[in-house]
PDB file of C-alpha atoms in Angstrom:
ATOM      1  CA  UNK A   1    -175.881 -56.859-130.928  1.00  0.00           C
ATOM      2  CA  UNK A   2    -175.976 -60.681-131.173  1.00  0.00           C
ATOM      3  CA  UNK A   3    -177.621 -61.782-134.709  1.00  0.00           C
ATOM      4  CA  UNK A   4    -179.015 -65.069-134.845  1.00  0.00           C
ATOM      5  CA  UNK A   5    -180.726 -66.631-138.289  1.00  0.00           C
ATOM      6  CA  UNK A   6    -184.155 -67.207-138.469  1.00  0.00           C
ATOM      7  CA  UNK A   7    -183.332 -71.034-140.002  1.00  0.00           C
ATOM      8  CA  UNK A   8    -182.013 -71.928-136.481  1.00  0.00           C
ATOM      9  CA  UNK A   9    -184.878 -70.655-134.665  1.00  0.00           C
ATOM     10  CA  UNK A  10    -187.048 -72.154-136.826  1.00  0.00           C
ATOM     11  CA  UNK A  11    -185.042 -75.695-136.552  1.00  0.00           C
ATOM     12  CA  UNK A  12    -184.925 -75.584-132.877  1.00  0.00           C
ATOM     13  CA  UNK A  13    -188.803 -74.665-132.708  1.00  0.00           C
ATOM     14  CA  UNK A  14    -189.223 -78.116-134.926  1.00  0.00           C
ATOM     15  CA  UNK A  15    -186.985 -80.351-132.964  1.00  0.00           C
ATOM     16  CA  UNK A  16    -188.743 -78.822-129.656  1.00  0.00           C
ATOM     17  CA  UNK A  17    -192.106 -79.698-130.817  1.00  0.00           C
ATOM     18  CA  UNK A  18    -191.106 -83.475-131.809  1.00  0.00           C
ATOM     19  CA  UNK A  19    -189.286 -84.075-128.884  1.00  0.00           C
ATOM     20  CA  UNK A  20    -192.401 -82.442-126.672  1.00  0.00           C
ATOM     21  CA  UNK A  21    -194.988 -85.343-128.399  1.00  0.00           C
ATOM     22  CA  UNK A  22    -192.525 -87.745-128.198  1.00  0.00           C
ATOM     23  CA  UNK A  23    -190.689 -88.196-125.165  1.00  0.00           C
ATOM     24  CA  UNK A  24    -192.280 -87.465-121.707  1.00  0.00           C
ATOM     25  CA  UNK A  25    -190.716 -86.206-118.969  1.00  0.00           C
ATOM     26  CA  UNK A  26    -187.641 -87.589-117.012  1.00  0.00           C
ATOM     27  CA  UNK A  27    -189.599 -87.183-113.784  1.00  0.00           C
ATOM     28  CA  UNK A  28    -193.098 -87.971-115.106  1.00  0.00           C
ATOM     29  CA  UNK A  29    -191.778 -91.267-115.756  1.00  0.00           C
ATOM     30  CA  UNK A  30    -190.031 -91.738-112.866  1.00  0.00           C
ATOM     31  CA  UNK A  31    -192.750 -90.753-110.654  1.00  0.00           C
ATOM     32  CA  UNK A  32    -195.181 -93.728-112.823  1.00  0.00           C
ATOM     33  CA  UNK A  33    -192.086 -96.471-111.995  1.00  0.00           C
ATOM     34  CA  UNK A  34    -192.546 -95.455-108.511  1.00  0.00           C
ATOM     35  CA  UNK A  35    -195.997 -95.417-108.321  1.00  0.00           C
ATOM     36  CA  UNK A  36    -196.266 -98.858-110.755  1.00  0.00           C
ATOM     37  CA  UNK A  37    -194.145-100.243-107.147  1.00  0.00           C
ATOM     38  CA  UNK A  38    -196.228 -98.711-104.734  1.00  0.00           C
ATOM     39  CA  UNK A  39    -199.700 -99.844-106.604  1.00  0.00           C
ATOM     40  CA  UNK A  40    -202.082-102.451-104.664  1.00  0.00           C
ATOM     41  CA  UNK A  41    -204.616-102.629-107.383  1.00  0.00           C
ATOM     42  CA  UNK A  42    -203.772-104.862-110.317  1.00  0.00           C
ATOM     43  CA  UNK A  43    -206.088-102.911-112.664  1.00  0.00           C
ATOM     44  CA  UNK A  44    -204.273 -99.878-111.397  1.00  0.00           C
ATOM     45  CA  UNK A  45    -200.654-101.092-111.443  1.00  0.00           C
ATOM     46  CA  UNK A  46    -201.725-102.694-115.276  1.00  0.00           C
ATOM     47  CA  UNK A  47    -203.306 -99.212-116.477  1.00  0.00           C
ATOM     48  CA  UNK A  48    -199.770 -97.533-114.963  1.00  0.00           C
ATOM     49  CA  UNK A  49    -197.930-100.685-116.777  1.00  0.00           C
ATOM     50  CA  UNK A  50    -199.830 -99.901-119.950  1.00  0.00           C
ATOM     51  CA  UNK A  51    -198.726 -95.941-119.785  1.00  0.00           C
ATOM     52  CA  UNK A  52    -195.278 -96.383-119.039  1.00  0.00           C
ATOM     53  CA  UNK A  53    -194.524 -99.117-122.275  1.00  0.00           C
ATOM     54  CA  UNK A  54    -196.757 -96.156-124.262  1.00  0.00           C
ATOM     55  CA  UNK A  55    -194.193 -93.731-123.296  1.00  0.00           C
ATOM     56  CA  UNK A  56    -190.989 -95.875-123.986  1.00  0.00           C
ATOM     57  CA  UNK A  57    -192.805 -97.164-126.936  1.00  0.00           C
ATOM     58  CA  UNK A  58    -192.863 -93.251-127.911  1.00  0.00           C
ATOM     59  CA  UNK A  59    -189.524 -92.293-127.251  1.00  0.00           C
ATOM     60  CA  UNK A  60    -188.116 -95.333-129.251  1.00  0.00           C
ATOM     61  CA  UNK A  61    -189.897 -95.194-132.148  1.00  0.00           C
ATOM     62  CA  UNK A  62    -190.338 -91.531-132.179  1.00  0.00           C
ATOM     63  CA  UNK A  63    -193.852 -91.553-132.511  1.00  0.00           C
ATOM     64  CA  UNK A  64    -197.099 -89.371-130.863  1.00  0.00           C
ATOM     65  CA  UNK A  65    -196.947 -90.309-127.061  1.00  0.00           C
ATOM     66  CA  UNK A  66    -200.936 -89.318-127.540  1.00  0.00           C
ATOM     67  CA  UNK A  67    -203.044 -88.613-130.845  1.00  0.00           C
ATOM     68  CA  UNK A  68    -204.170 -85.041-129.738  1.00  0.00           C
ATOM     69  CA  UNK A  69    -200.926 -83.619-130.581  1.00  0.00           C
ATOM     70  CA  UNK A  70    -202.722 -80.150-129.676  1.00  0.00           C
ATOM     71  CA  UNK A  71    -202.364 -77.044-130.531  1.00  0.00           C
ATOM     72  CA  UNK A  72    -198.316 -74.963-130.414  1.00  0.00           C
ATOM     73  CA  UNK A  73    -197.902 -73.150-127.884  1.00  0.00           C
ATOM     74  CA  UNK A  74    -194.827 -71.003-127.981  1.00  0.00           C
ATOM     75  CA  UNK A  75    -192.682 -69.465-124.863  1.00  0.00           C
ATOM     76  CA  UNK A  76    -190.179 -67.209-125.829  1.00  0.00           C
ATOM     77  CA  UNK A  77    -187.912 -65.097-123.988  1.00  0.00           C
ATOM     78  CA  UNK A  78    -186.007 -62.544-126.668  1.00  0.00           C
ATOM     79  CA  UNK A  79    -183.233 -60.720-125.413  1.00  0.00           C
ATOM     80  CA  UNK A  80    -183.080 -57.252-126.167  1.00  0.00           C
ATOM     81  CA  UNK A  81    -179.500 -57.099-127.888  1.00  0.00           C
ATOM     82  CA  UNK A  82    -180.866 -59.707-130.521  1.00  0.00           C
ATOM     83  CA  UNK A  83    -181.407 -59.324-134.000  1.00  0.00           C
ATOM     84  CA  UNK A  84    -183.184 -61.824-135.920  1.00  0.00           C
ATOM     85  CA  UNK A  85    -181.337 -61.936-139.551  1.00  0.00           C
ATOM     86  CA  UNK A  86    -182.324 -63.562-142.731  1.00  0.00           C
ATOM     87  CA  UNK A  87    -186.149 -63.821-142.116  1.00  0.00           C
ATOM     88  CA  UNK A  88    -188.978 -62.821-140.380  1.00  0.00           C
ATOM     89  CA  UNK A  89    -188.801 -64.366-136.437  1.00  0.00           C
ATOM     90  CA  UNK A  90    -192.648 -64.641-136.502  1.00  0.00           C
ATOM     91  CA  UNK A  91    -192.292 -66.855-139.770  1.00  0.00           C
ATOM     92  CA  UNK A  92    -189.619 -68.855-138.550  1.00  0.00           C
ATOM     93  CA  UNK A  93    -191.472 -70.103-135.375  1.00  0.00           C
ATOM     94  CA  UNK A  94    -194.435 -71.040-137.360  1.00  0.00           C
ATOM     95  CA  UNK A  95    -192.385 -72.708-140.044  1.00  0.00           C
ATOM     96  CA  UNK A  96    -190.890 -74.697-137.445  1.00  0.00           C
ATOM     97  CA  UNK A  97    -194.043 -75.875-136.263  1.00  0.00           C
ATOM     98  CA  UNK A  98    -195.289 -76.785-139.667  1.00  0.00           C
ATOM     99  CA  UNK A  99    -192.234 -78.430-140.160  1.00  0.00           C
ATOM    100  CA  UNK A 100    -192.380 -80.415-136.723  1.00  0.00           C
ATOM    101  CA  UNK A 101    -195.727 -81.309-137.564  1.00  0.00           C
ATOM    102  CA  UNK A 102    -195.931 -82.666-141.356  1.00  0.00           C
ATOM    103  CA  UNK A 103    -192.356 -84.414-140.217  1.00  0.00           C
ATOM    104  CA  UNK A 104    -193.813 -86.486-137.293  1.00  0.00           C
ATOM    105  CA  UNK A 105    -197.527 -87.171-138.781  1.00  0.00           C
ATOM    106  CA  UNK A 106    -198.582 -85.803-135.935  1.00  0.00           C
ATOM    107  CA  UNK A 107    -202.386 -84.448-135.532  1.00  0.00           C
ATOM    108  CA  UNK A 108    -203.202 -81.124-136.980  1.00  0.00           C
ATOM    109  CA  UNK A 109    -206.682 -79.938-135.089  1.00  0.00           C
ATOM    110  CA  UNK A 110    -206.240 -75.886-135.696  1.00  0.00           C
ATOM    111  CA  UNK A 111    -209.188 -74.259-137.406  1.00  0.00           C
ATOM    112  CA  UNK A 112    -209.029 -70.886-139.393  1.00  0.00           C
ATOM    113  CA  UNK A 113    -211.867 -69.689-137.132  1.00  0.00           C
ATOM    114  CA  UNK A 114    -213.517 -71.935-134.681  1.00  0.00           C
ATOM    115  CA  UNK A 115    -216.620 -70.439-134.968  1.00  0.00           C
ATOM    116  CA  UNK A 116    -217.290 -69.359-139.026  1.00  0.00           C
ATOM    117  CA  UNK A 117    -214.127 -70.723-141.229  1.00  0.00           C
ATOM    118  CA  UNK A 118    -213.983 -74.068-139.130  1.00  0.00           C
ATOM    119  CA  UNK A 119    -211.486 -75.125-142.080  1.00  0.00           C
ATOM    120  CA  UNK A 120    -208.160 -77.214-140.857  1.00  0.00           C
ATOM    121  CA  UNK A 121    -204.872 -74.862-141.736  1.00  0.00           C
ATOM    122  CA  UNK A 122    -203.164 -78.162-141.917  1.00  0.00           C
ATOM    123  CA  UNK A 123    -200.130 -77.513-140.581  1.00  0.00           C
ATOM    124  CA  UNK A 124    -201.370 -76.476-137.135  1.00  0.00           C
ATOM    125  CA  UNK A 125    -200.314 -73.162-137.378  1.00  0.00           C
ATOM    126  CA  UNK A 126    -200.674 -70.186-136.150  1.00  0.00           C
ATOM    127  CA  UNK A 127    -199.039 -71.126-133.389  1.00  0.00           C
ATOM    128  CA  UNK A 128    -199.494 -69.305-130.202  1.00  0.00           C
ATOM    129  CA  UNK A 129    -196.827 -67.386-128.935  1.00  0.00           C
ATOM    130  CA  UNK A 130    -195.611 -65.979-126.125  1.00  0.00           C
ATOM    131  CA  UNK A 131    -192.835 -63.357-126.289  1.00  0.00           C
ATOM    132  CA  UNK A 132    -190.971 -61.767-122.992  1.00  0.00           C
ATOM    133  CA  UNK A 133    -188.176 -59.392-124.072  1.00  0.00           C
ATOM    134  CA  UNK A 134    -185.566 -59.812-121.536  1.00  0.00           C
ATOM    135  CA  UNK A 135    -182.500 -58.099-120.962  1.00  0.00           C
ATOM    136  CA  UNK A 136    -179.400 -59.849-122.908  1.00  0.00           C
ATOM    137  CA  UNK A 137    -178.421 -61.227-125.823  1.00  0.00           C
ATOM    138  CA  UNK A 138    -179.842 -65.017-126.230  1.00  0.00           C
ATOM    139  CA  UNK A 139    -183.267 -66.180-127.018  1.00  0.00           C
ATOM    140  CA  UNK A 140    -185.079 -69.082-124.805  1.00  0.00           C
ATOM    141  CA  UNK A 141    -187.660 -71.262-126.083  1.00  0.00           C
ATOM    142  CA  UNK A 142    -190.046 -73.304-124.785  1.00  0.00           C
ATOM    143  CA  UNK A 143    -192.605 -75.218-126.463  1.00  0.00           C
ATOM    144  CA  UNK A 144    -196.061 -77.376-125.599  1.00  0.00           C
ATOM    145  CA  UNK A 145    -198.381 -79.340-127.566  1.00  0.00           C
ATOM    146  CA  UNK A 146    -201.590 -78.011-125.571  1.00  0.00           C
ATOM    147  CA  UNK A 147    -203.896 -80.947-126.117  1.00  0.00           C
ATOM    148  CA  UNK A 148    -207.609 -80.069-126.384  1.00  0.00           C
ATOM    149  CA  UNK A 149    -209.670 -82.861-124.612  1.00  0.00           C
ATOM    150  CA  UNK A 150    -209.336 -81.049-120.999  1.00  0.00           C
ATOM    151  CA  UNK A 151    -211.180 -77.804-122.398  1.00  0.00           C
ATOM    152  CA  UNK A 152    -213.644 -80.167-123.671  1.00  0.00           C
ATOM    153  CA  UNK A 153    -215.650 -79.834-120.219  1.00  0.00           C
ATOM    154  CA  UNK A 154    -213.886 -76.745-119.079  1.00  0.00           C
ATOM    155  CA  UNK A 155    -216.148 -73.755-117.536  1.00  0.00           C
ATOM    156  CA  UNK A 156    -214.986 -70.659-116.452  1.00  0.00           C
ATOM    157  CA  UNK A 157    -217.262 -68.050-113.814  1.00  0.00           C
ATOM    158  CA  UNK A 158    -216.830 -64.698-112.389  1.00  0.00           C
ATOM    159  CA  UNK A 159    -216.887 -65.697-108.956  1.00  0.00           C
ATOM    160  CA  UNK A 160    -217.767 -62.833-106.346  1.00  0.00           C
ATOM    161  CA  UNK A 161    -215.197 -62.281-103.627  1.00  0.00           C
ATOM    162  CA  UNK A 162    -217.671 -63.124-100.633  1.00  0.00           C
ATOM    163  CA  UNK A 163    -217.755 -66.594-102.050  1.00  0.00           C
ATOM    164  CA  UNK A 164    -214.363 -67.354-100.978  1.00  0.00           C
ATOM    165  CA  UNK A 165    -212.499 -70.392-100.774  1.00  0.00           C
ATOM    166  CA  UNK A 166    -215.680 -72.183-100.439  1.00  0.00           C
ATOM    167  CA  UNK A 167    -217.277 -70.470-103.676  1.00  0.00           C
ATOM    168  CA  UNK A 168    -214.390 -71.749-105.815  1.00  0.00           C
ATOM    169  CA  UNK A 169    -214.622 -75.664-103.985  1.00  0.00           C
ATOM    170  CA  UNK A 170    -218.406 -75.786-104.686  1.00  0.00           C
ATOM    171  CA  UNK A 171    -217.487 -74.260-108.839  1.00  0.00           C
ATOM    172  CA  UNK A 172    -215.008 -77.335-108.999  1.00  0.00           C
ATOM    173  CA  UNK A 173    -217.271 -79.942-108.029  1.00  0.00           C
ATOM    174  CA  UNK A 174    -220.337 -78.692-109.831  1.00  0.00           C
ATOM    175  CA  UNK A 175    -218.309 -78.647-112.466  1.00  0.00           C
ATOM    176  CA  UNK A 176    -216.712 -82.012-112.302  1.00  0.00           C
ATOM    177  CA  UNK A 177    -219.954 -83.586-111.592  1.00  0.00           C
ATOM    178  CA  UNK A 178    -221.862 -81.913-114.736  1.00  0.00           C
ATOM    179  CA  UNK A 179    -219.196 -83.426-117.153  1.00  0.00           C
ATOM    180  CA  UNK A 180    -220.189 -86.397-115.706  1.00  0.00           C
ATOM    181  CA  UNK A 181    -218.359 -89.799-116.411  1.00  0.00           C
ATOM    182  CA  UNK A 182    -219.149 -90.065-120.178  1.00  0.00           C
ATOM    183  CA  UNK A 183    -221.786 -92.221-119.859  1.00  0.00           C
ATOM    184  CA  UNK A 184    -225.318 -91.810-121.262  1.00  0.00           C
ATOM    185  CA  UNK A 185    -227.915 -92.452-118.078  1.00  0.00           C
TER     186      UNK A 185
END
């Protein structure tokens, strides 16, 4: 049996959840430099221009690469011949998220209840956590900052299964085109 501390799982949740709002992807920002080249527009290849200084701007200065730092989402994979010593391993992912964000000023949005406490916890926690017990003794984490503006037109429909392919293309767009653009007509 393989004991690991609670204080390092909460550190490594902490430094996961900076590193996660402040540097993007390797590839991500490859794939902007390449598109930034293959760009004719030059309101398109200025937007890309834009995003890509945003995202070394970031990294640098280790600040929010966006200012819905989201809600902590959690990933865990726990092998079985584990045991979490010197603390609670519940505690110790939360901590690190609280820690993560008060450290990098970054946005705490979570409620107590969204619907009758709709009071900020402050420190973005709970967070939301995934466990998979897996054969072994090491523990893997993953971590995302799930921002919230995507849900903010989100719908979701039971879909019968005669409606096919078709039935989940005509969903999308009906969707898409009652969220409209923003604007007020």
């Amino acid at each position: 049996m393989r004991e690991v501390n609670a204080k390092v799982i909460q550190q490594t949740v902490k430094e996961l959840f900076l590193e996660a709002n402040y540097v993007i992807g390797k590839d991500i920002l490859d794939k902007l430099r390449q598109q930034y080249e293959t760009e004719e527009s030059p309101i398109g290849k200025s937007v890309i221009n834009q995003i890509i200084k945003n995202d070394e701007i970031a990294a640098e200065e280790k600040i929010a690469l966006c200012q819905d730092t989201g809600m902590a989402v959690v990933f865990i994979e726990l092998g079985q011949e584990v045991a979490v010593v010197d603390g609670d391993f519940n505690d110790a992912v939360n901590q690190g998220v609280k820690q993560a964000y008060t450290k990098g000023y970054l946005r705490k949005s979570v409620v107590n209840d969204p619907l009758f406490d709709r009071v900020n916890t402050k420190y973005n926690i709970p967070a939301i956590t995934h466990i998979t017990i897996v054969p072994g003794d090491k523990i893997t984490i993953n971590v995302t900052a799930k921002g919230f503006g995507s849900e903010n037109m989100s719908r979701i429909k039971m879909l019968k299964p005669a409606d096919g392919i078709q039935g989940v293309k005509d969903f999308i767009v009906k969707t898409a085109v009652e969220a409209g653009n923003g604007k007020k007509h």
